[in-house]
Amino acid sequence: MEITCYRDPEIRREKRTLPATTYNLAIKLLARCETKQLFIPIRSMQYMAIVDAEEFVFVDSQRKCWIDIAWQNFHSHEREALNQPIEYEAVFYREDQTDIMQRLQIEFPLALSAMMAKQAPHKLAKVISFRQKPPAENPKQ
């Protein structure tokens, strides 16, 4: 799938934090993607999230290819553990996006989880056990 997106002039930018589970899940799904861009429908909001290594952008289905909000400059390298939240910058390209931003922070992780569930392996994993070799006898010297 190929989508060309456009940006209006930036209206404001603010620092925020993203729960580690959300960021980690997005990065895990992105790592599985051959094209290095992940398209995640957020059906409950009629939005599309486009995730790449640099940013997460959110596009309203009414405005098609115009970015409303982008999450950028993730500071994942600054955390000391994988379960720590990630600091990032939310960039707003439209006025009055506070309610949309609040909903995205709830609905985006749900959409990620739904996508992960669809990509879950359909077969059970099988663990192969190897027999341990008996210890070798040490020859006397």
GROMACS .gro file of N, CA and C in nm:
model
  423
    1MET      N    1   0.084  -0.117   0.000
    1MET     CA    2   0.000   0.000   0.000
    1MET      C    3   0.089   0.124   0.000
    2GLU      N    4   0.049   0.222  -0.076
    2GLU     CA    5   0.126   0.345  -0.080
    2GLU      C    6   0.031   0.463  -0.061
    3ILE      N    7   0.066   0.549   0.032
    3ILE     CA    8  -0.014   0.668   0.061
    3ILE      C    9   0.081   0.787   0.067
    4THR      N   10   0.044   0.893  -0.002
    4THR     CA   11   0.120   1.018   0.009
    4THR      C   12   0.046   1.108   0.107
    5CYS      N   13   0.117   1.154   0.207
    5CYS     CA   14   0.057   1.239   0.310
    5CYS      C   15   0.116   1.379   0.303
    6TYR      N   16   0.033   1.474   0.341
    6TYR     CA   17   0.074   1.614   0.341
    6TYR      C   18   0.056   1.671   0.481
    7ARG      N   19   0.126   1.781   0.508
    7ARG     CA   20   0.118   1.846   0.638
    7ARG      C   21   0.082   1.994   0.618
    8ASP      N   22  -0.012   2.038   0.698
    8ASP     CA   23  -0.038   2.182   0.709
    8ASP      C   24   0.075   2.239   0.794
    9PRO      N   25   0.086   2.370   0.802
    9PRO     CA   26   0.187   2.428   0.892
    9PRO      C   27   0.163   2.383   1.037
   10GLU      N   28   0.270   2.358   1.107
   10GLU     CA   29   0.262   2.313   1.246
   10GLU      C   30   0.197   2.422   1.331
   11ILE      N   31   0.097   2.382   1.412
   11ILE     CA   32   0.029   2.477   1.499
   11ILE      C   33   0.093   2.481   1.636
   12ARG      N   34   0.119   2.363   1.689
   12ARG     CA   35   0.188   2.357   1.819
   12ARG      C   36   0.255   2.223   1.836
   13ARG      N   37   0.345   2.220   1.934
   13ARG     CA   38   0.423   2.100   1.966
   13ARG      C   39   0.430   2.091   2.117
   14GLU      N   40   0.410   1.969   2.170
   14GLU     CA   41   0.420   1.953   2.315
   14GLU      C   42   0.485   1.821   2.350
   15LYS      N   43   0.556   1.821   2.462
   15LYS     CA   44   0.620   1.699   2.510
   15LYS      C   45   0.517   1.614   2.581
   16ARG      N   46   0.525   1.485   2.557
   16ARG     CA   47   0.433   1.390   2.619
   16ARG      C   48   0.509   1.261   2.649
   17THR      N   49   0.442   1.169   2.716
   17THR     CA   50   0.500   1.036   2.736
   17THR      C   51   0.403   0.931   2.685
   18LEU      N   52   0.460   0.824   2.636
   18LEU     CA   53   0.384   0.712   2.582
   18LEU      C   54   0.416   0.590   2.666
   19PRO      N   55   0.314   0.514   2.706
   19PRO     CA   56   0.342   0.393   2.783
   19PRO      C   57   0.435   0.299   2.705
   20ALA      N   58   0.521   0.235   2.776
   20ALA     CA   59   0.618   0.144   2.714
   20ALA      C   60   0.549   0.032   2.637
   21THR      N   61   0.438  -0.018   2.688
   21THR     CA   62   0.369  -0.128   2.619
   21THR      C   63   0.322  -0.084   2.481
   22THR      N   64   0.273   0.038   2.469
   22THR     CA   65   0.227   0.088   2.339
   22THR      C   66   0.344   0.104   2.243
   23TYR      N   67   0.449   0.169   2.288
   23TYR     CA   68   0.566   0.191   2.202
   23TYR      C   69   0.629   0.056   2.162
   24ASN      N   70   0.647  -0.032   2.258
   24ASN     CA   71   0.710  -0.161   2.230
   24ASN      C   72   0.628  -0.243   2.130
   25LEU      N   73   0.497  -0.239   2.144
   25LEU     CA   74   0.410  -0.314   2.053
   25LEU      C   75   0.419  -0.257   1.911
   26ALA      N   76   0.418  -0.126   1.899
   26ALA     CA   77   0.430  -0.063   1.767
   26ALA      C   78   0.563  -0.100   1.701
   27ILE      N   79   0.670  -0.096   1.778
   27ILE     CA   80   0.803  -0.128   1.723
   27ILE      C   81   0.813  -0.277   1.687
   28LYS      N   82   0.751  -0.361   1.768
   28LYS     CA   83   0.751  -0.505   1.738
   28LYS      C   84   0.676  -0.533   1.607
   29LEU      N   85   0.560  -0.471   1.589
   29LEU     CA   86   0.485  -0.488   1.464
   29LEU      C   87   0.560  -0.430   1.345
   30LEU      N   88   0.624  -0.316   1.364
   30LEU     CA   89   0.701  -0.254   1.257
   30LEU      C   90   0.818  -0.343   1.215
   31ALA      N   91   0.880  -0.409   1.310
   31ALA     CA   92   0.993  -0.498   1.279
   31ALA      C   93   0.951  -0.615   1.191
   32ARG      N   94   0.826  -0.656   1.201
   32ARG     CA   95   0.774  -0.766   1.120
   32ARG      C   96   0.736  -0.722   0.978
   33CYS      N   97   0.730  -0.593   0.956
   33CYS     CA   98   0.681  -0.537   0.831
   33CYS      C   99   0.795  -0.521   0.732
   34GLU      N  100   0.782  -0.578   0.614
   34GLU     CA  101   0.888  -0.572   0.514
   34GLU      C  102   0.907  -0.433   0.456
   35THR      N  103   0.800  -0.355   0.446
   35THR     CA  104   0.808  -0.224   0.382
   35THR      C  105   0.860  -0.115   0.474
   36LYS      N  106   0.868  -0.142   0.602
   36LYS     CA  107   0.914  -0.047   0.704
   36LYS      C  108   0.818   0.069   0.727
   37GLN      N  109   0.695   0.056   0.679
   37GLN     CA  110   0.586   0.145   0.714
   37GLN      C  111   0.467   0.056   0.751
   38LEU      N  112   0.411   0.084   0.863
   38LEU     CA  113   0.302   0.003   0.914
   38LEU      C  114   0.174   0.087   0.913
   39PHE      N  115   0.069   0.033   0.852
   39PHE     CA  116  -0.060   0.101   0.844
   39PHE      C  117  -0.155   0.035   0.942
   40ILE      N  118  -0.203   0.113   1.037
   40ILE     CA  119  -0.289   0.059   1.143
   40ILE      C  120  -0.422   0.133   1.141
   41PRO      N  121  -0.529   0.064   1.103
   41PRO     CA  122  -0.660   0.131   1.107
   41PRO      C  123  -0.709   0.143   1.251
   42ILE      N  124  -0.755   0.262   1.285
   42ILE     CA  125  -0.818   0.285   1.416
   42ILE      C  126  -0.965   0.305   1.384
   43ARG      N  127  -1.034   0.195   1.369
   43ARG     CA  128  -1.172   0.197   1.319
   43ARG      C  129  -1.267   0.275   1.407
   44SER      N  130  -1.249   0.268   1.537
   44SER     CA  131  -1.340   0.337   1.629
   44SER      C  132  -1.337   0.488   1.611
   45MET      N  133  -1.231   0.539   1.552
   45MET     CA  134  -1.217   0.684   1.531
   45MET      C  135  -1.219   0.723   1.383
   46GLN      N  136  -1.220   0.623   1.296
   46GLN     CA  137  -1.208   0.647   1.152
   46GLN      C  138  -1.078   0.720   1.120
   47TYR      N  139  -0.970   0.672   1.182
   47TYR     CA  140  -0.836   0.725   1.161
   47TYR      C  141  -0.745   0.613   1.110
   48MET      N  142  -0.638   0.653   1.048
   48MET     CA  143  -0.531   0.561   1.008
   48MET      C  144  -0.403   0.609   1.074
   49ALA      N  145  -0.335   0.518   1.142
   49ALA     CA  146  -0.203   0.547   1.196
   49ALA      C  147  -0.101   0.491   1.098
   50ILE      N  148   0.000   0.569   1.071
   50ILE     CA  149   0.109   0.523   0.986
   50ILE      C  150   0.235   0.532   1.071
   51VAL      N  151   0.296   0.417   1.093
   51VAL     CA  152   0.410   0.406   1.182
   51VAL      C  153   0.534   0.375   1.100
   52ASP      N  154   0.640   0.451   1.123
   52ASP     CA  155   0.770   0.416   1.068
   52ASP      C  156   0.875   0.436   1.178
   53ALA      N  157   0.998   0.421   1.146
   53ALA     CA  158   1.104   0.427   1.248
   53ALA      C  159   1.119   0.567   1.307
   54GLU      N  160   1.077   0.671   1.236
   54GLU     CA  161   1.096   0.808   1.281
   54GLU      C  162   0.976   0.867   1.355
   55GLU      N  163   0.855   0.832   1.311
   55GLU     CA  164   0.737   0.895   1.370
   55GLU      C  165   0.612   0.810   1.350
   56PHE      N  166   0.510   0.843   1.426
   56PHE     CA  167   0.377   0.786   1.410
   56PHE      C  168   0.288   0.903   1.367
   57VAL      N  169   0.220   0.890   1.254
   57VAL     CA  170   0.131   0.997   1.210
   57VAL      C  171  -0.012   0.944   1.206
   58PHE      N  172  -0.106   1.036   1.225
   58PHE     CA  173  -0.247   1.001   1.233
   58PHE      C  174  -0.325   1.083   1.132
   59VAL      N  175  -0.400   1.012   1.047
   59VAL     CA  176  -0.473   1.072   0.937
   59VAL      C  177  -0.621   1.041   0.953
   60ASP      N  178  -0.703   1.145   0.947
   60ASP     CA  179  -0.848   1.132   0.958
   60ASP      C  180  -0.903   1.085   0.823
   61SER      N  181  -1.000   0.995   0.825
   61SER     CA  182  -1.058   0.944   0.700
   61SER      C  183  -1.130   1.055   0.623
   62GLN      N  184  -1.175   1.159   0.691
   62GLN     CA  185  -1.243   1.270   0.623
   62GLN      C  186  -1.145   1.358   0.544
   63ARG      N  187  -1.024   1.369   0.594
   63ARG     CA  188  -0.924   1.455   0.528
   63ARG      C  189  -0.826   1.372   0.445
   64LYS      N  190  -0.849   1.246   0.438
   64LYS     CA  191  -0.772   1.150   0.357
   64LYS      C  192  -0.622   1.152   0.380
   65CYS      N  193  -0.548   1.237   0.313
   65CYS     CA  194  -0.402   1.229   0.315
   65CYS      C  195  -0.337   1.345   0.390
   66TRP      N  196  -0.413   1.415   0.471
   66TRP     CA  197  -0.359   1.526   0.550
   66TRP      C  198  -0.336   1.480   0.692
   67ILE      N  199  -0.214   1.497   0.740
   67ILE     CA  200  -0.180   1.455   0.876
   67ILE      C  201  -0.239   1.553   0.976
   68ASP      N  202  -0.309   1.499   1.075
   68ASP     CA  203  -0.366   1.581   1.182
   68ASP      C  204  -0.268   1.595   1.298
   69ILE      N  205  -0.211   1.481   1.338
   69ILE     CA  206  -0.119   1.476   1.453
   69ILE      C  207  -0.005   1.383   1.419
   70ALA      N  208   0.115   1.420   1.462
   70ALA     CA  209   0.231   1.332   1.447
   70ALA      C  210   0.298   1.318   1.583
   71TRP      N  211   0.345   1.197   1.611
   71TRP     CA  212   0.424   1.173   1.732
   71TRP      C  213   0.566   1.153   1.685
   72GLN      N  214   0.657   1.237   1.732
   72GLN     CA  215   0.795   1.238   1.682
   72GLN      C  216   0.896   1.241   1.796
   73ASN      N  217   1.021   1.224   1.756
   73ASN     CA  218   1.136   1.237   1.847
   73ASN      C  219   1.121   1.150   1.972
   74PHE      N  220   1.103   1.024   1.950
   74PHE     CA  221   1.093   0.930   2.061
   74PHE      C  222   1.229   0.917   2.128
   75HIS      N  223   1.229   0.925   2.259
   75HIS     CA  224   1.353   0.916   2.336
   75HIS      C  225   1.366   0.777   2.399
   76SER      N  226   1.352   0.675   2.317
   76SER     CA  227   1.357   0.538   2.368
   76SER      C  228   1.496   0.499   2.418
   77HIS      N  229   1.598   0.559   2.363
   77HIS     CA  230   1.735   0.526   2.403
   77HIS      C  231   1.769   0.580   2.542
   78GLU      N  232   1.687   0.669   2.594
   78GLU     CA  233   1.714   0.728   2.725
   78GLU      C  234   1.659   0.646   2.841
   79ARG      N  235   1.576   0.549   2.810
   79ARG     CA  236   1.519   0.470   2.920
   79ARG      C  237   1.617   0.362   2.964
   80GLU      N  238   1.605   0.326   3.089
   80GLU     CA  239   1.696   0.226   3.147
   80GLU      C  240   1.637   0.087   3.146
   81ALA      N  241   1.507   0.077   3.125
   81ALA     CA  242   1.441  -0.053   3.120
   81ALA      C  243   1.331  -0.048   3.015
   82LEU      N  244   1.298  -0.162   2.957
   82LEU     CA  245   1.198  -0.168   2.851
   82LEU      C  246   1.057  -0.135   2.898
   83ASN      N  247   1.034  -0.136   3.029
   83ASN     CA  248   0.899  -0.107   3.079
   83ASN      C  249   0.882   0.039   3.120
   84GLN      N  250   0.981   0.122   3.093
   84GLN     CA  251   0.970   0.265   3.125
   84GLN      C  252   0.900   0.338   3.011
   85PRO      N  253   0.819   0.440   3.043
   85PRO     CA  254   0.751   0.517   2.938
   85PRO      C  255   0.852   0.592   2.850
   86ILE      N  256   0.807   0.625   2.730
   86ILE     CA  257   0.891   0.691   2.630
   86ILE      C  258   0.847   0.837   2.619
   87GLU      N  259   0.941   0.928   2.628
   87GLU     CA  260   0.911   1.068   2.604
   87GLU      C  261   0.913   1.093   2.453
   88TYR      N  262   0.820   1.176   2.407
   88TYR     CA  263   0.813   1.211   2.266
   88TYR      C  264   0.750   1.348   2.251
   89GLU      N  265   0.742   1.396   2.128
   89GLU     CA  266   0.678   1.524   2.100
   89GLU      C  267   0.555   1.500   2.013
   90ALA      N  268   0.443   1.555   2.055
   90ALA     CA  269   0.321   1.551   1.975
   90ALA      C  270   0.315   1.681   1.895
   91VAL      N  271   0.300   1.667   1.764
   91VAL     CA  272   0.295   1.783   1.675
   91VAL      C  273   0.152   1.791   1.620
   92PHE      N  274   0.091   1.907   1.635
   92PHE     CA  275  -0.047   1.927   1.593
   92PHE      C  276  -0.049   2.013   1.467
   93TYR      N  277  -0.124   1.968   1.367
   93TYR     CA  278  -0.134   2.039   1.240
   93TYR      C  279  -0.273   2.101   1.220
   94ARG      N  280  -0.360   2.083   1.316
   94ARG     CA  281  -0.495   2.142   1.312
   94ARG      C  282  -0.529   2.196   1.450
   95GLU      N  283  -0.619   2.291   1.453
   95GLU     CA  284  -0.668   2.347   1.580
   95GLU      C  285  -0.761   2.246   1.648
   96ASP      N  286  -0.776   2.261   1.777
   96ASP     CA  287  -0.874   2.185   1.856
   96ASP      C  288  -0.858   2.033   1.842
   97GLN      N  289  -0.738   1.987   1.858
   97GLN     CA  290  -0.710   1.843   1.848
   97GLN      C  291  -0.690   1.777   1.984
   98THR      N  292  -0.718   1.847   2.093
   98THR     CA  293  -0.696   1.793   2.227
   98THR      C  294  -0.780   1.668   2.251
   99ASP      N  295  -0.907   1.672   2.214
   99ASP     CA  296  -0.994   1.555   2.232
   99ASP      C  297  -0.948   1.438   2.147
  100ILE      N  298  -0.905   1.467   2.024
  100ILE     CA  299  -0.856   1.361   1.934
  100ILE      C  300  -0.731   1.298   1.994
  101MET      N  301  -0.643   1.380   2.047
  101MET     CA  302  -0.520   1.330   2.108
  101MET      C  303  -0.551   1.238   2.225
  102GLN      N  304  -0.645   1.277   2.309
  102GLN     CA  305  -0.683   1.193   2.424
  102GLN      C  306  -0.739   1.060   2.377
  103ARG      N  307  -0.822   1.063   2.275
  103ARG     CA  308  -0.879   0.938   2.222
  103ARG      C  309  -0.771   0.851   2.158
  104LEU      N  310  -0.677   0.914   2.087
  104LEU     CA  311  -0.569   0.837   2.024
  104LEU      C  312  -0.488   0.761   2.128
  105GLN      N  313  -0.466   0.822   2.243
  105GLN     CA  314  -0.387   0.755   2.345
  105GLN      C  315  -0.459   0.634   2.402
  106ILE      N  316  -0.590   0.628   2.385
  106ILE     CA  317  -0.667   0.511   2.429
  106ILE      C  318  -0.685   0.411   2.314
  107GLU      N  319  -0.726   0.462   2.198
  107GLU     CA  320  -0.764   0.375   2.086
  107GLU      C  321  -0.645   0.318   2.008
  108PHE      N  322  -0.535   0.392   2.000
  108PHE     CA  323  -0.418   0.343   1.926
  108PHE      C  324  -0.362   0.215   1.986
  109PRO      N  325  -0.343   0.205   2.118
  109PRO     CA  326  -0.295   0.078   2.174
  109PRO      C  327  -0.392  -0.038   2.148
  110LEU      N  328  -0.522  -0.010   2.150
  110LEU     CA  329  -0.621  -0.115   2.121
  110LEU      C  330  -0.609  -0.163   1.977
  111ALA      N  331  -0.588  -0.069   1.885
  111ALA     CA  332  -0.570  -0.106   1.744
  111ALA      C  333  -0.442  -0.186   1.724
  112LEU      N  334  -0.336  -0.149   1.794
  112LEU     CA  335  -0.211  -0.225   1.788
  112LEU      C  336  -0.231  -0.368   1.838
  113SER      N  337  -0.301  -0.381   1.949
  113SER     CA  338  -0.328  -0.514   2.007
  113SER      C  339  -0.411  -0.599   1.912
  114ALA      N  340  -0.510  -0.537   1.848
  114ALA     CA  341  -0.592  -0.611   1.752
  114ALA      C  342  -0.509  -0.659   1.634
  115MET      N  343  -0.418  -0.574   1.587
  115MET     CA  344  -0.331  -0.614   1.476
  115MET      C  345  -0.235  -0.725   1.519
  116MET      N  346  -0.183  -0.717   1.639
  116MET     CA  347  -0.093  -0.821   1.689
  116MET      C  348  -0.166  -0.953   1.700
  117ALA      N  349  -0.291  -0.950   1.745
  117ALA     CA  350  -0.370  -1.073   1.757
  117ALA      C  351  -0.392  -1.139   1.621
  118LYS      N  352  -0.408  -1.058   1.518
  118LYS     CA  353  -0.427  -1.113   1.383
  118LYS      C  354  -0.299  -1.175   1.330
  119GLN      N  355  -0.185  -1.126   1.377
  119GLN     CA  356  -0.057  -1.176   1.329
  119GLN      C  357   0.001  -1.285   1.419
  120ALA      N  358  -0.075  -1.325   1.519
  120ALA     CA  359  -0.026  -1.428   1.610
  120ALA      C  360  -0.010  -1.560   1.535
  121PRO      N  361   0.087  -1.640   1.572
  121PRO     CA  362   0.104  -1.771   1.507
  121PRO      C  363  -0.021  -1.857   1.525
  122HIS      N  364  -0.057  -1.928   1.420
  122HIS     CA  365  -0.178  -2.010   1.424
  122HIS      C  366  -0.150  -2.151   1.474
  123LYS      N  367  -0.024  -2.189   1.478
  123LYS     CA  368   0.012  -2.322   1.527
  123LYS      C  369   0.078  -2.310   1.663
  124LEU      N  370   0.058  -2.409   1.742
  124LEU     CA  371   0.125  -2.411   1.871
  124LEU      C  372   0.273  -2.441   1.851
  125ALA      N  373   0.353  -2.380   1.930
  125ALA     CA  374   0.497  -2.406   1.924
  125ALA      C  375   0.525  -2.542   1.989
  126LYS      N  376   0.622  -2.609   1.937
  126LYS     CA  377   0.659  -2.738   1.992
  126LYS      C  378   0.803  -2.727   2.041
  127VAL      N  379   0.823  -2.766   2.164
  127VAL     CA  380   0.956  -2.762   2.223
  127VAL      C  381   1.018  -2.900   2.207
  128ILE      N  382   1.135  -2.902   2.150
  128ILE     CA  383   1.206  -3.028   2.132
  128ILE      C  384   1.305  -3.042   2.246
  129SER      N  385   1.295  -3.152   2.315
  129SER     CA  386   1.390  -3.172   2.425
  129SER      C  387   1.502  -3.264   2.377
  130PHE      N  388   1.620  -3.227   2.409
  130PHE     CA  389   1.737  -3.307   2.374
  130PHE      C  390   1.782  -3.383   2.498
  131ARG      N  391   1.820  -3.506   2.475
  131ARG     CA  392   1.870  -3.585   2.587
  131ARG      C  393   2.010  -3.538   2.620
  132GLN      N  394   2.032  -3.530   2.748
  132GLN     CA  395   2.164  -3.487   2.792
  132GLN      C  396   2.261  -3.603   2.777
  133LYS      N  397   2.380  -3.574   2.724
  133LYS     CA  398   2.481  -3.678   2.709
  133LYS      C  399   2.536  -3.713   2.846
  134PRO      N  400   2.565  -3.841   2.865
  134PRO     CA  401   2.627  -3.877   2.993
  134PRO      C  402   2.766  -3.814   3.001
  135PRO      N  403   2.806  -3.777   3.121
  135PRO     CA  404   2.938  -3.714   3.134
  135PRO      C  405   3.048  -3.808   3.086
  136ALA      N  406   3.145  -3.754   3.017
  136ALA     CA  407   3.257  -3.834   2.967
  136ALA      C  408   3.347  -3.870   3.083
  137GLU      N  409   3.393  -3.991   3.078
  137GLU     CA  410   3.482  -4.035   3.186
  137GLU      C  411   3.620  -3.977   3.160
  138ASN      N  412   3.679  -3.927   3.266
  138ASN     CA  413   3.814  -3.873   3.256
  138ASN      C  414   3.915  -3.988   3.263
  139PRO      N  415   4.000  -4.002   3.163
  139PRO     CA  416   4.103  -4.105   3.170
  139PRO      C  417   4.208  -4.068   3.275
  140LYS      N  418   4.250  -4.170   3.347
  140LYS     CA  419   4.351  -4.144   3.450
  140LYS      C  420   4.485  -4.119   3.386
  141GLN      N  421   4.556  -4.026   3.440
  141GLN     CA  422   4.686  -3.993   3.384
  141GLN      C  423   4.796  -4.053   3.464
   0.00000   0.00000   0.00000
